[in-house]
XYZ file of N, CA and C in Angstrom:
714
model
N 206.268 74.556 48.707
C 205.526 73.397 48.188
C 204.494 73.849 47.161
N 204.441 73.169 46.032
C 203.494 73.527 44.982
C 202.067 73.146 45.388
N 201.093 73.878 44.806
C 199.683 73.700 45.172
C 198.853 73.424 43.926
N 197.879 72.533 44.060
C 196.953 72.250 42.980
C 195.515 72.326 43.490
N 194.667 73.045 42.752
C 193.234 73.080 43.054
C 192.563 71.911 42.347
N 191.693 71.202 43.056
C 190.991 70.049 42.491
C 189.498 70.341 42.528
N 188.913 70.555 41.349
C 187.495 70.890 41.227
C 186.706 69.617 40.975
N 185.746 69.336 41.857
C 184.944 68.111 41.789
C 183.471 68.477 41.703
N 182.745 67.864 40.774
C 181.291 68.024 40.696
C 180.654 66.910 41.516
N 179.701 67.281 42.392
C 179.184 66.326 43.372
C 177.679 66.431 43.535
N 177.078 65.315 43.982
C 175.673 65.312 44.418
C 175.549 64.384 45.620
N 175.639 64.944 46.819
C 175.603 64.133 48.040
C 174.209 63.597 48.356
N 173.180 63.984 47.587
C 171.827 63.471 47.826
C 171.729 61.999 47.468
N 172.601 61.532 46.598
C 172.639 60.143 46.172
C 173.624 59.397 47.067
N 173.146 58.420 47.855
C 173.999 57.744 48.832
C 175.193 57.055 48.167
N 174.937 56.452 47.011
C 176.018 55.769 46.292
C 177.135 56.749 45.961
N 176.770 57.918 45.412
C 177.785 58.883 45.021
C 178.379 59.606 46.223
N 177.612 59.701 47.290
C 178.171 60.261 48.518
C 179.296 59.382 49.028
N 179.080 58.065 48.996
C 180.107 57.132 49.450
C 181.328 57.167 48.539
N 181.092 57.253 47.227
C 182.203 57.348 46.285
C 182.974 58.654 46.481
N 182.234 59.736 46.746
C 182.884 61.025 47.001
C 183.802 60.938 48.210
N 183.375 60.237 49.242
C 184.207 60.092 50.446
C 185.535 59.422 50.105
N 185.486 58.412 49.243
C 186.723 57.741 48.816
C 187.604 58.724 48.054
N 186.988 59.487 47.151
C 187.737 60.468 46.353
C 188.415 61.499 47.246
N 187.638 62.107 48.137
C 188.163 63.157 49.017
C 189.261 62.617 49.928
N 189.028 61.449 50.526
C 190.026 60.879 51.433
C 191.325 60.550 50.713
N 191.216 60.081 49.463
C 192.439 59.755 48.718
C 193.209 61.022 48.351
N 192.491 62.127 48.150
C 193.159 63.407 47.874
C 193.813 63.955 49.146
N 193.092 63.888 50.256
C 193.612 64.431 51.514
C 194.822 63.662 52.027
N 195.001 62.426 51.560
C 196.134 61.619 52.024
C 197.390 61.835 51.183
N 197.313 62.698 50.164
C 198.469 62.963 49.302
C 199.570 63.684 50.078
N 200.807 63.403 49.734
C 201.953 64.040 50.387
C 202.811 64.755 49.341
N 203.696 65.624 49.806
C 204.648 66.371 48.964
C 203.969 67.354 48.016
N 202.707 67.654 48.271
C 201.949 68.568 47.432
C 200.807 69.146 48.265
N 200.490 70.414 48.050
C 199.342 71.022 48.744
C 198.116 70.894 47.847
N 197.092 70.235 48.353
C 195.861 70.048 47.584
C 194.737 70.893 48.175
N 193.986 71.537 47.300
C 192.860 72.367 47.712
C 191.619 71.885 46.958
N 190.632 71.342 47.682
C 189.441 70.772 47.054
C 188.338 71.821 46.958
N 187.812 71.993 45.738
C 186.658 72.859 45.493
C 185.520 71.964 45.022
N 184.502 71.816 45.857
C 183.405 70.895 45.590
C 182.186 71.677 45.100
N 181.804 71.461 43.845
C 180.602 72.094 43.309
C 179.446 71.140 43.580
N 178.577 71.523 44.510
C 177.563 70.621 45.072
C 176.178 70.911 44.510
N 175.528 69.863 43.953
C 174.206 70.024 43.332
C 173.060 69.531 44.219
N 173.372 69.052 45.418
C 172.338 68.584 46.347
C 171.611 69.795 46.951
N 170.348 69.968 46.615
C 169.585 71.128 47.088
C 169.333 71.084 48.595
N 169.478 69.883 49.211
C 169.276 69.744 50.654
C 170.568 69.950 51.444
N 171.666 70.210 50.743
C 172.944 70.382 51.419
C 172.890 71.584 52.360
N 173.370 71.387 53.602
C 173.365 72.477 54.591
C 174.751 72.735 55.176
N 175.522 71.654 55.419
C 176.836 71.848 56.032
C 177.751 70.678 55.710
N 179.060 70.917 55.833
C 180.049 69.860 55.610
C 179.923 68.765 56.672
N 179.608 69.183 57.895
C 179.457 68.222 58.982
C 178.312 67.247 58.701
N 177.247 67.745 58.077
C 176.078 66.922 57.753
C 176.460 65.716 56.897
N 177.453 65.902 56.020
C 177.856 64.833 55.104
C 179.279 64.342 55.369
N 179.784 64.647 56.563
C 181.085 64.142 57.001
C 182.204 64.520 56.019
N 182.169 65.764 55.558
C 183.198 66.265 54.662
C 184.251 67.041 55.451
N 185.507 67.000 55.044
C 186.560 67.746 55.745
C 186.223 69.233 55.827
N 186.544 69.838 56.949
C 186.160 71.224 57.206
C 186.895 72.198 56.294
N 188.067 71.790 55.762
C 188.880 72.736 55.003
C 188.620 72.710 53.496
N 187.619 71.976 53.034
C 187.312 72.029 51.606
C 186.278 73.134 51.357
N 186.301 73.686 50.154
C 185.362 74.743 49.793
C 184.178 74.126 49.059
N 182.968 74.381 49.536
C 181.755 73.878 48.895
C 181.060 75.032 48.173
N 180.837 74.868 46.869
C 180.170 75.879 46.044
C 178.800 75.330 45.643
N 177.691 75.859 46.176
C 176.359 75.352 45.813
C 176.019 75.653 44.356
N 175.368 74.703 43.700
C 174.909 74.890 42.317
C 173.456 74.421 42.258
N 172.556 75.318 42.581
C 171.142 74.983 42.736
C 170.396 75.163 41.407
N 170.752 74.353 40.434
C 170.107 74.414 39.125
C 170.336 73.099 38.394
N 169.752 72.948 37.215
C 169.899 71.725 36.436
C 171.369 71.466 36.137
N 171.754 70.184 36.224
C 173.158 69.816 36.028
C 173.664 70.266 34.664
N 174.847 70.904 34.681
C 175.483 71.383 33.456
C 176.980 71.292 33.677
N 177.628 70.360 33.012
C 179.013 70.006 33.301
C 179.947 71.212 33.192
N 179.965 71.861 32.030
C 180.922 72.955 31.845
C 180.592 74.175 32.688
N 179.311 74.477 32.838
C 178.931 75.630 33.669
C 179.368 75.407 35.113
N 179.189 74.177 35.611
C 179.554 73.883 36.997
C 181.077 73.878 37.175
N 181.809 73.383 36.175
C 183.271 73.483 36.246
C 183.703 74.947 36.304
N 183.021 75.790 35.535
C 183.339 77.227 35.548
C 183.019 77.858 36.898
N 181.961 77.382 37.582
C 181.685 77.860 38.944
C 182.882 77.560 39.838
N 183.420 76.353 39.714
C 184.585 75.990 40.513
C 185.796 76.839 40.164
N 185.978 77.115 38.877
C 187.115 77.919 38.433
C 187.085 79.326 39.007
N 185.894 79.855 39.260
C 185.777 81.195 39.835
C 186.426 81.272 41.214
N 186.592 80.120 41.867
C 187.167 80.080 43.217
C 188.587 79.504 43.223
N 189.134 79.272 42.046
C 190.449 78.649 41.938
C 191.535 79.708 41.749
N 192.640 79.557 42.490
C 193.742 80.527 42.411
C 195.101 79.863 42.199
N 195.186 78.540 42.306
C 196.475 77.848 42.223
C 197.026 77.878 40.794
N 198.309 77.625 40.664
C 198.957 77.597 39.351
C 198.623 76.325 38.574
N 198.080 75.324 39.296
C 197.728 74.046 38.680
C 196.285 73.704 39.052
N 195.548 73.140 38.087
C 194.119 72.870 38.292
C 193.813 71.460 37.813
N 193.062 70.717 38.614
C 192.600 69.384 38.236
C 191.071 69.380 38.185
N 190.508 68.764 37.153
C 189.061 68.600 37.025
C 188.762 67.117 37.200
N 188.062 66.795 38.281
C 187.901 65.399 38.667
C 186.437 65.018 38.826
N 186.110 63.792 38.434
C 184.815 63.218 38.800
C 184.780 62.999 40.310
N 183.595 62.704 40.817
C 183.427 62.444 42.254
C 183.528 60.965 42.583
N 184.099 60.173 41.672
C 184.175 58.723 41.869
C 185.543 58.193 41.440
N 186.598 58.872 41.928
C 187.964 58.515 41.538
C 188.804 58.274 42.786
N 189.551 57.180 42.788
C 190.524 56.932 43.857
C 191.908 57.301 43.346
N 192.579 58.204 44.070
C 193.927 58.627 43.705
C 194.937 57.922 44.598
N 195.945 57.338 43.969
C 196.934 56.588 44.706
C 198.071 57.502 45.177
N 198.926 56.951 46.015
C 199.988 57.721 46.677
C 200.833 58.492 45.668
N 201.080 59.761 45.996
C 201.929 60.665 45.194
C 201.363 60.994 43.818
N 200.083 60.712 43.590
C 199.486 60.954 42.278
C 199.593 62.428 41.884
N 199.195 63.323 42.787
C 199.179 64.745 42.430
C 200.570 65.358 42.430
N 201.464 64.832 43.219
C 202.857 65.275 43.142
C 203.416 64.972 41.750
N 203.167 63.762 41.256
C 203.658 63.365 39.937
C 202.970 64.169 38.830
N 201.697 64.466 39.003
C 200.971 65.275 38.021
C 201.591 66.663 37.898
N 201.847 67.297 39.032
C 202.429 68.641 39.001
C 203.850 68.604 38.438
N 204.596 67.554 38.741
C 205.927 67.420 38.154
C 205.829 67.355 36.627
N 204.864 66.595 36.118
C 204.689 66.465 34.661
C 204.247 67.783 34.033
N 203.501 68.579 34.784
C 203.019 69.862 34.261
C 204.121 70.919 34.170
N 205.316 70.570 34.549
C 206.443 71.471 34.334
C 206.857 71.460 32.858
N 206.538 70.380 32.138
C 206.924 70.266 30.728
C 205.727 70.031 29.797
N 204.568 69.660 30.346
C 203.354 69.461 29.562
C 202.345 70.554 29.917
N 201.466 70.880 28.960
C 200.415 71.876 29.207
C 199.226 71.271 29.936
N 199.010 69.987 29.716
C 197.840 69.279 30.235
C 198.208 67.815 30.409
N 197.693 67.190 31.474
C 197.966 65.762 31.687
C 196.746 65.079 32.296
N 196.707 63.768 32.136
C 195.805 62.900 32.889
C 196.659 61.872 33.622
N 196.160 61.336 34.740
C 196.927 60.292 35.422
C 196.894 58.991 34.625
N 197.684 58.039 35.058
C 197.673 56.692 34.497
C 196.439 55.996 35.055
N 195.412 55.860 34.225
C 194.133 55.321 34.689
C 194.112 53.811 34.723
N 193.872 53.242 35.898
C 193.750 51.793 36.026
C 192.559 51.339 35.180
N 192.793 50.420 34.251
C 191.741 49.942 33.360
C 191.590 50.779 32.105
N 192.276 51.906 32.038
C 192.271 52.770 30.861
C 193.685 52.788 30.275
N 194.562 53.572 30.904
C 195.945 53.662 30.440
C 196.629 52.298 30.501
N 196.331 51.517 31.557
C 196.953 50.198 31.699
C 196.506 49.265 30.575
N 195.256 49.416 30.147
C 194.725 48.607 29.044
C 195.502 48.876 27.758
N 195.979 50.108 27.605
C 196.681 50.486 26.386
C 198.201 50.508 26.561
N 198.664 50.009 27.722
C 200.082 49.711 27.953
C 200.997 50.930 27.832
N 200.585 52.049 28.426
C 201.478 53.198 28.496
C 202.601 52.904 29.487
N 203.759 53.482 29.243
C 204.907 53.317 30.132
C 204.588 53.946 31.482
N 204.742 53.186 32.555
C 204.402 53.663 33.892
C 205.501 54.511 34.533
N 206.605 54.678 33.856
C 207.736 55.404 34.436
C 207.919 56.804 33.876
N 207.200 57.135 32.801
C 207.380 58.433 32.150
C 206.020 59.032 31.800
N 206.023 60.280 31.352
C 204.811 60.913 30.827
C 204.847 60.798 29.306
N 203.798 60.194 28.744
C 203.725 59.907 27.313
C 202.737 60.848 26.639
N 203.166 61.518 25.584
C 202.261 62.395 24.843
C 201.203 61.553 24.135
N 199.910 61.876 24.351
C 198.820 61.113 23.743
C 197.536 61.927 23.831
N 196.726 61.870 22.756
C 195.509 62.682 22.691
C 194.255 61.821 22.482
N 194.339 60.539 22.761
C 193.229 59.639 22.499
C 192.252 59.672 23.672
N 190.986 60.005 23.375
C 189.957 60.033 24.411
C 189.847 58.668 25.088
N 189.811 58.679 26.425
C 189.687 57.490 27.267
C 190.879 56.545 27.161
N 191.952 57.016 26.567
C 193.219 56.294 26.598
C 194.283 57.209 27.192
N 194.526 58.312 26.488
C 195.502 59.283 26.973
C 194.844 60.456 27.678
N 193.729 60.926 27.129
C 192.971 62.019 27.748
C 191.766 61.414 28.459
N 191.753 61.512 29.789
C 190.681 60.910 30.593
C 189.670 61.975 30.982
N 188.438 61.842 30.496
C 187.410 62.832 30.799
C 187.063 62.917 32.264
N 187.396 61.876 33.041
C 187.086 61.874 34.478
C 188.215 62.458 35.318
N 189.343 62.765 34.703
C 190.417 63.469 35.412
C 191.425 64.034 34.420
N 191.467 65.355 34.304
C 192.494 66.001 33.504
C 192.943 67.256 34.235
N 194.206 67.590 34.054
C 194.828 68.652 34.846
C 195.569 69.615 33.927
N 195.436 70.911 34.225
C 196.051 71.967 33.419
C 196.958 72.833 34.285
N 197.863 73.521 33.604
C 198.495 74.673 34.233
C 197.515 75.841 34.123
N 197.683 76.824 34.969
C 196.846 78.029 34.882
C 197.032 78.713 33.518
N 198.258 78.670 33.022
C 198.550 79.265 31.727
C 197.744 78.593 30.621
N 197.645 77.272 30.648
C 196.839 76.540 29.658
C 195.380 76.938 29.744
N 194.865 77.005 30.977
C 193.449 77.368 31.166
C 193.168 78.738 30.582
N 194.060 79.671 30.789
C 193.856 81.047 30.312
C 194.096 81.192 28.810
N 195.191 80.627 28.332
C 195.579 80.859 26.941
C 194.833 79.968 25.949
N 194.496 78.757 26.359
C 193.808 77.838 25.448
C 192.295 77.993 25.522
N 191.760 78.268 26.716
C 190.306 78.284 26.908
C 189.754 79.650 27.320
N 190.621 80.647 27.404
C 190.164 81.964 27.808
C 189.680 82.016 29.245
N 190.170 81.095 30.072
C 189.837 81.105 31.498
C 188.599 80.344 31.880
N 187.829 79.844 30.897
C 186.634 79.065 31.225
C 186.262 78.174 30.045
N 185.422 77.159 30.332
C 185.017 76.203 29.318
C 183.790 76.696 28.550
N 183.615 76.160 27.345
C 182.517 76.517 26.449
C 181.193 75.988 27.017
N 180.332 76.891 27.482
C 179.101 76.474 28.163
C 177.994 76.036 27.208
N 178.279 75.973 25.936
C 177.317 75.369 25.014
C 177.294 73.849 25.170
N 178.360 73.295 25.786
C 178.433 71.853 26.002
C 178.037 71.542 27.446
N 176.852 70.946 27.607
C 176.325 70.662 28.941
C 176.885 69.371 29.522
N 177.211 68.403 28.662
C 177.790 67.139 29.128
C 178.403 66.367 27.964
N 177.562 65.811 27.091
C 178.070 65.011 25.985
C 178.880 65.867 25.020
N 180.019 65.298 24.600
C 180.982 65.953 23.722
C 181.879 66.943 24.449
N 181.655 67.142 25.739
C 182.454 68.102 26.489
C 183.927 67.734 26.465
N 184.236 66.460 26.715
C 185.642 66.056 26.750
C 186.294 66.163 25.375
N 185.550 65.797 24.325
C 186.093 65.931 22.973
C 186.336 67.397 22.610
N 185.453 68.272 23.059
C 185.629 69.697 22.770
C 186.872 70.246 23.467
N 187.091 69.846 24.714
C 188.285 70.273 25.451
C 189.541 69.791 24.723
N 189.537 68.537 24.331
C 190.689 67.972 23.626
C 190.896 68.666 22.281
N 189.795 68.951 21.585
C 189.888 69.609 20.279
C 190.540 70.991 20.390
N 190.164 71.741 21.434
C 190.773 73.056 21.642
C 192.287 72.933 21.800
N 192.720 71.941 22.584
C 194.154 71.780 22.823
C 194.892 71.350 21.563
N 194.303 70.394 20.827
C 194.964 69.940 19.605
C 195.023 71.049 18.554
N 193.926 71.763 18.426
C 193.857 72.816 17.406
C 194.869 73.928 17.692
N 195.058 74.237 18.978
C 195.969 75.319 19.368
C 197.361 74.811 19.746
N 197.570 73.501 19.529
C 198.883 72.867 19.717
C 199.382 72.925 21.167
N 198.476 72.657 22.102
C 198.858 72.488 23.502
C 199.143 71.004 23.746
N 200.151 70.733 24.535
C 200.695 69.380 24.685
C 200.045 68.634 25.857
N 199.448 67.462 25.556
C 198.804 66.635 26.593
C 199.526 65.303 26.732
N 199.621 64.814 27.974
C 200.288 63.538 28.217
C 199.645 62.706 29.305
N 200.020 61.424 29.325
C 199.611 60.474 30.369
C 200.770 60.323 31.339
N 200.518 60.577 32.623
C 201.592 60.537 33.627
C 201.694 59.121 34.188
N 202.662 58.370 33.699
C 202.811 56.975 34.101
C 202.917 56.743 35.599
N 203.716 57.543 36.339
C 203.854 57.305 37.783
C 202.645 57.759 38.613
N 201.697 58.494 38.005
C 200.523 59.011 38.741
C 199.344 58.073 38.520
N 199.017 57.270 39.506
C 197.980 56.245 39.349
C 196.635 56.726 39.916
N 195.565 56.424 39.172
C 194.206 56.748 39.625
C 193.250 55.698 39.076
N 192.128 55.516 39.774
C 191.147 54.506 39.373
C 189.750 55.120 39.340
N 189.081 54.984 38.193
C 187.695 55.436 38.052
C 186.800 54.343 38.616
N 186.120 54.620 39.734
C 185.427 53.575 40.485
C 184.073 53.206 39.900
N 183.388 54.166 39.323
C 182.035 53.898 38.812
C 182.069 53.756 37.292
N 182.984 52.925 36.828
C 183.229 52.792 35.394
C 182.037 52.134 34.703
N 181.636 52.716 33.565
C 180.565 52.163 32.754
C 180.989 52.219 31.295
N 180.584 51.255 30.529
C 180.845 51.289 29.094
C 182.220 50.764 28.740
N 182.600 50.961 27.514
C 183.851 50.453 26.966
C 184.915 51.533 27.028
N 185.914 51.336 27.879
C 186.937 52.370 28.056
C 187.830 52.487 26.839
N 187.734 51.565 25.914
C 188.580 51.613 24.734
C 187.998 52.446 23.607
N 186.703 52.806 23.686
C 186.095 53.544 22.587
C 186.476 55.015 22.653
N 186.697 55.631 21.508
C 186.975 57.059 21.509
C 187.814 57.473 20.330
N 187.572 58.660 19.849
C 188.332 59.178 18.712
C 189.697 59.656 19.177
N 190.717 59.521 18.325
C 192.046 59.993 18.709
C 192.357 61.360 18.125
N 191.385 62.005 17.512
C 191.565 63.351 17.002
C 190.207 63.984 16.786
N 190.135 65.282 17.019
C 188.862 65.967 16.791
C 188.478 65.963 15.317
N 189.427 65.645 14.440
C 189.142 65.641 13.007
C 188.489 64.340 12.542
N 188.418 63.314 13.415
C 187.870 62.027 13.005
C 186.348 62.015 13.089
N 185.708 63.025 12.527
C 184.259 63.054 12.455
C 183.814 62.000 11.450
N 182.749 61.262 11.813
C 182.304 60.169 10.963
C 182.838 58.823 11.406
N 183.643 58.796 12.493
C 184.138 57.536 13.032
C 183.001 56.785 13.722
N 183.255 55.546 14.124
C 182.244 54.757 14.850
C 181.795 55.495 16.093
N 182.762 56.066 16.815
C 182.445 56.823 18.034
C 181.560 58.022 17.707
N 181.869 58.705 16.629
C 181.119 59.895 16.244
C 179.685 59.534 15.873
N 179.507 58.478 15.112
C 178.175 58.049 14.689
C 177.331 57.623 15.884
N 177.963 56.928 16.848
C 177.250 56.493 18.059
C 176.680 57.698 18.814
N 177.520 58.699 19.076
C 177.062 59.850 19.837
C 176.087 60.713 19.040
N 176.254 60.756 17.730
C 175.328 61.550 16.926
C 173.932 60.935 16.976
N 173.853 59.612 17.056
C 172.567 58.917 17.149
C 171.945 59.095 18.525
N 172.765 58.948 19.580
C 172.255 58.975 20.954
C 172.062 60.394 21.492
N 172.892 61.329 21.066
C 172.870 62.696 21.613
C 173.002 63.698 20.461
N 171.968 63.821 19.647
C 172.080 64.593 18.389
C 172.364 66.080 18.567
N 171.779 66.736 19.590
C 171.966 68.186 19.722
C 173.411 68.543 20.030
N 174.011 67.869 21.021
C 175.391 68.158 21.384
C 176.348 67.730 20.264
N 176.022 66.633 19.589
C 176.867 66.163 18.487
C 176.796 67.120 17.306
N 175.619 67.658 17.042
C 175.466 68.619 15.949
C 176.282 69.877 16.247
N 176.226 70.328 17.493
C 177.004 71.498 17.896
C 178.494 71.234 17.718
N 178.934 70.066 18.138
C 180.353 69.709 18.017
C 180.788 69.697 16.553
N 179.963 69.073 15.714
C 180.297 69.006 14.282
C 180.365 70.400 13.657
N 179.392 71.231 13.999
C 179.356 72.580 13.427
C 180.580 73.385 13.846
N 181.008 73.208 15.090
C 182.150 73.964 15.605
C 183.455 73.507 14.979
N 183.663 72.183 14.892
C 184.985 71.683 14.527
C 185.128 71.298 13.065
N 184.050 71.173 12.335
C 184.168 70.955 10.890
C 184.768 72.163 10.183
N 184.663 73.327 10.845
C 185.165 74.559 10.257
C 186.662 74.743 10.493
N 187.232 73.944 11.397
C 188.631 74.150 11.790
C 189.588 73.518 10.783
């Protein structure tokens, strides 16, 4: 049976997110036809034990006792990952039956995939029966859940993510690396997932790292100038 490591960034100190995490973990643990291994990068400084927060005994908890940093914390999780397939997930996602089985099946022919996101992929009418190649942020590439082969992680990213990106622009940078190096990303129609704590317009997003100056780009440059400046400096040269 194939195995996939699922790296989740968490903060159980927040009751709302603790409850959402429980939904995420339970939906992963209920998956069949696939071995799932959860690696939880936990930012709650008061965390003491899995029993304290009613977490399954067989998940791995990696403490991260410092200021939140998206890529650095994902890299902490990667240090404990050994499976041939890796998923990077938010702590507020419900995965439907056979989601990870279908994801791993798609990763036999794709380098990277996201599930069919309820309210995201469905909004853009992707075929639910096949895996469709697509690189559009929040349409085809979902920042709240994307999955790689180990080979993609090593060959495209050198085994870890660029820690200059703490949060904003992180998903665009990941997508840019794949597009620039010609790694293939797709939406897995039969793999259903739902982002529970959805905020904002799921339709907004650039469909290529080269679309600097788009409405999406101008919005983030205004709201988050440091990360946007870094992104522009990195990818304008490509």
